């Protein structure tokens, strides 16, 4: 009987989701301690522009389970010329907050580790960010994968927010005409406790497809973008999956586990109102069907709300937590009457 139940459960988890379609995330939400400082920093150093400074819908307090006394302000930032890959800055006053990924190493589990952007000139961008007090897990590292040669640098600044900045060396990058300083956000990484559990959640429950898979340690000891000790890069394997509902690298989720490097776990902090990269927002065409599907797969819906959310007008939204307690949100735009 137990074997039969296990088989039925496995079948149900591997059955493609029905009745709804999720797309890659359209925006990342940063909760920051000083919204004016953050706003000006990203304008000056990322080259982004303000798309909206609209007042925050009070229903966000319901979605984020915040007390009525809090005061919330927001700014929506975008890479010039882009209609996706937004960053929404949120400041919340009158509530205790902690930094989600404060004083963490790359292998520490919990929260959203980083967001990925392309840059036009790594040398200049690194110099500029370092002058502003941002630091890296390592120096920029150049490497090849498949036909591509790239340089990557992971850097962290205020509020524990990290960027993985990537410059394409060869072949020439095409299809990204608006990369002047930092591009739109196109991918985001979560360091997880158990890669198989997290993979099953995104692939088998949410219906995401695997865009990229890599397992193993470095072939040679030495510099690496994740900041591992040089002599351990060949001894600590990493599992990496990039997943997306339509199997593209645009609004995609990257899962990363270190095998043999164990640190702290900050998963309990990975939700509003704490500071840092707090959530990814995914559009869905049938939120009701998604909600039903999640409940059938024993995924708890933490909260729901309807709110005005420029640039999408009014949306219905729900929030859940991943197996590592990372807070993610799904929204459906309401049809205009």
mmCIF file of C-alpha atoms in Angstrom, residues 190-313:
data_model
loop_
_atom_site.group_PDB
_atom_site.id
_atom_site.type_symbol
_atom_site.label_atom_id
_atom_site.label_comp_id
_atom_site.label_asym_id
_atom_site.label_seq_id
_atom_site.Cartn_x
_atom_site.Cartn_y
_atom_site.Cartn_z
ATOM 1 C CA UNK A 190 19.222 30.838 -4.768
ATOM 2 C CA UNK A 191 21.722 28.826 -2.716
ATOM 3 C CA UNK A 192 19.749 25.813 -1.495
ATOM 4 C CA UNK A 193 20.076 23.145 1.149
ATOM 5 C CA UNK A 194 19.036 20.198 -1.015
ATOM 6 C CA UNK A 195 19.235 20.579 -4.775
ATOM 7 C CA UNK A 196 16.947 17.617 -5.508
ATOM 8 C CA UNK A 197 14.148 18.990 -3.323
ATOM 9 C CA UNK A 198 14.424 22.474 -4.838
ATOM 10 C CA UNK A 199 14.610 21.088 -8.371
ATOM 11 C CA UNK A 200 11.490 19.003 -7.784
ATOM 12 C CA UNK A 201 9.641 22.076 -6.514
ATOM 13 C CA UNK A 202 10.401 24.275 -9.522
ATOM 14 C CA UNK A 203 10.311 21.546 -12.186
ATOM 15 C CA UNK A 204 7.651 19.114 -11.005
ATOM 16 C CA UNK A 205 5.320 21.402 -9.060
ATOM 17 C CA UNK A 206 5.653 24.738 -10.853
ATOM 18 C CA UNK A 207 6.359 23.189 -14.261
ATOM 19 C CA UNK A 208 9.627 25.005 -14.987
ATOM 20 C CA UNK A 209 11.974 23.481 -17.568
ATOM 21 C CA UNK A 210 15.720 22.967 -17.174
ATOM 22 C CA UNK A 211 17.632 25.452 -19.327
ATOM 23 C CA UNK A 212 21.091 24.549 -18.016
ATOM 24 C CA UNK A 213 22.485 21.842 -15.755
ATOM 25 C CA UNK A 214 26.005 21.491 -14.384
ATOM 26 C CA UNK A 215 27.443 19.244 -11.715
ATOM 27 C CA UNK A 216 31.017 18.874 -10.560
ATOM 28 C CA UNK A 217 34.066 20.574 -9.135
ATOM 29 C CA UNK A 218 36.559 22.783 -10.947
ATOM 30 C CA UNK A 219 39.081 20.981 -13.142
ATOM 31 C CA UNK A 220 41.924 23.075 -11.774
ATOM 32 C CA UNK A 221 42.575 24.800 -8.458
ATOM 33 C CA UNK A 222 42.611 28.577 -8.514
ATOM 34 C CA UNK A 223 40.451 31.696 -8.787
ATOM 35 C CA UNK A 224 36.678 31.264 -8.991
ATOM 36 C CA UNK A 225 33.720 33.656 -8.949
ATOM 37 C CA UNK A 226 32.163 32.031 -5.865
ATOM 38 C CA UNK A 227 35.048 32.832 -3.565
ATOM 39 C CA UNK A 228 36.046 29.286 -2.646
ATOM 40 C CA UNK A 229 39.600 28.823 -1.333
ATOM 41 C CA UNK A 230 41.813 28.173 -4.348
ATOM 42 C CA UNK A 231 42.994 24.790 -3.075
ATOM 43 C CA UNK A 232 39.434 23.528 -2.534
ATOM 44 C CA UNK A 233 37.862 24.321 -5.899
ATOM 45 C CA UNK A 234 38.672 20.816 -7.174
ATOM 46 C CA UNK A 235 37.358 19.183 -3.989
ATOM 47 C CA UNK A 236 33.986 20.892 -3.527
ATOM 48 C CA UNK A 237 31.512 19.923 -6.271
ATOM 49 C CA UNK A 238 28.664 22.275 -7.106
ATOM 50 C CA UNK A 239 25.257 21.474 -8.540
ATOM 51 C CA UNK A 240 23.699 24.187 -10.702
ATOM 52 C CA UNK A 241 20.339 24.278 -12.455
ATOM 53 C CA UNK A 242 18.865 27.207 -14.364
ATOM 54 C CA UNK A 243 15.122 26.831 -14.834
ATOM 55 C CA UNK A 244 12.440 28.780 -16.666
ATOM 56 C CA UNK A 245 8.814 28.011 -17.588
ATOM 57 C CA UNK A 246 9.626 28.334 -21.315
ATOM 58 C CA UNK A 247 13.239 27.081 -21.062
ATOM 59 C CA UNK A 248 14.961 30.407 -21.748
ATOM 60 C CA UNK A 249 17.468 32.479 -19.783
ATOM 61 C CA UNK A 250 15.163 35.466 -19.233
ATOM 62 C CA UNK A 251 13.484 35.848 -15.869
ATOM 63 C CA UNK A 252 15.002 32.488 -14.964
ATOM 64 C CA UNK A 253 15.806 30.957 -11.583
ATOM 65 C CA UNK A 254 19.205 29.481 -10.783
ATOM 66 C CA UNK A 255 19.568 26.872 -8.039
ATOM 67 C CA UNK A 256 23.006 26.292 -6.530
ATOM 68 C CA UNK A 257 24.241 23.813 -3.934
ATOM 69 C CA UNK A 258 27.770 23.360 -2.634
ATOM 70 C CA UNK A 259 28.608 19.756 -1.719
ATOM 71 C CA UNK A 260 31.189 19.752 1.041
ATOM 72 C CA UNK A 261 31.141 23.433 2.008
ATOM 73 C CA UNK A 262 28.714 23.998 4.854
ATOM 74 C CA UNK A 263 27.929 27.332 6.464
ATOM 75 C CA UNK A 264 25.022 29.061 8.111
ATOM 76 C CA UNK A 265 21.395 29.001 7.021
ATOM 77 C CA UNK A 266 19.516 32.318 6.839
ATOM 78 C CA UNK A 267 16.295 30.916 5.356
ATOM 79 C CA UNK A 268 14.131 32.076 8.257
ATOM 80 C CA UNK A 269 14.971 35.687 7.407
ATOM 81 C CA UNK A 270 14.046 35.400 3.724
ATOM 82 C CA UNK A 271 10.748 37.312 3.720
ATOM 83 C CA UNK A 272 9.363 40.833 4.106
ATOM 84 C CA UNK A 273 10.056 43.177 5.828
ATOM 85 C CA UNK A 274 13.718 42.132 6.026
ATOM 86 C CA UNK A 275 16.360 43.897 3.965
ATOM 87 C CA UNK A 276 17.832 42.589 0.747
ATOM 88 C CA UNK A 277 16.619 40.884 -2.417
ATOM 89 C CA UNK A 278 13.312 39.728 -0.983
ATOM 90 C CA UNK A 279 11.252 38.313 -3.850
ATOM 91 C CA UNK A 280 10.837 37.551 -7.545
ATOM 92 C CA UNK A 281 7.484 38.298 -9.197
ATOM 93 C CA UNK A 282 6.202 35.916 -11.873
ATOM 94 C CA UNK A 283 3.217 36.675 -14.140
ATOM 95 C CA UNK A 284 0.620 33.922 -14.597
ATOM 96 C CA UNK A 285 -2.419 33.850 -16.864
ATOM 97 C CA UNK A 286 -4.738 32.016 -14.442
ATOM 98 C CA UNK A 287 -3.975 32.709 -10.806
ATOM 99 C CA UNK A 288 -6.994 30.758 -9.615
ATOM 100 C CA UNK A 289 -5.854 27.587 -11.391
ATOM 101 C CA UNK A 290 -2.326 28.048 -10.066
ATOM 102 C CA UNK A 291 -3.683 28.466 -6.539
ATOM 103 C CA UNK A 292 -5.663 25.254 -6.815
ATOM 104 C CA UNK A 293 -2.658 23.413 -8.246
ATOM 105 C CA UNK A 294 -0.400 24.586 -5.435
ATOM 106 C CA UNK A 295 -2.833 23.441 -2.783
ATOM 107 C CA UNK A 296 -3.179 20.054 -4.469
ATOM 108 C CA UNK A 297 0.598 19.731 -4.212
ATOM 109 C CA UNK A 298 0.648 20.700 -0.534
ATOM 110 C CA UNK A 299 2.237 24.096 -1.142
ATOM 111 C CA UNK A 300 0.967 26.581 1.405
ATOM 112 C CA UNK A 301 -0.242 29.919 0.085
ATOM 113 C CA UNK A 302 1.115 32.383 2.613
ATOM 114 C CA UNK A 303 -1.026 35.360 1.596
ATOM 115 C CA UNK A 304 -3.081 36.954 -1.170
ATOM 116 C CA UNK A 305 -4.008 40.491 -2.132
ATOM 117 C CA UNK A 306 -5.308 42.666 -4.943
ATOM 118 C CA UNK A 307 -3.286 45.809 -5.472
ATOM 119 C CA UNK A 308 -2.389 48.563 -7.895
ATOM 120 C CA UNK A 309 1.119 47.806 -9.117
ATOM 121 C CA UNK A 310 2.524 50.077 -11.845
ATOM 122 C CA UNK A 311 3.381 49.348 -14.602
ATOM 123 C CA UNK A 312 0.894 46.442 -14.577
ATOM 124 C CA UNK A 313 -2.149 48.400 -13.354
#
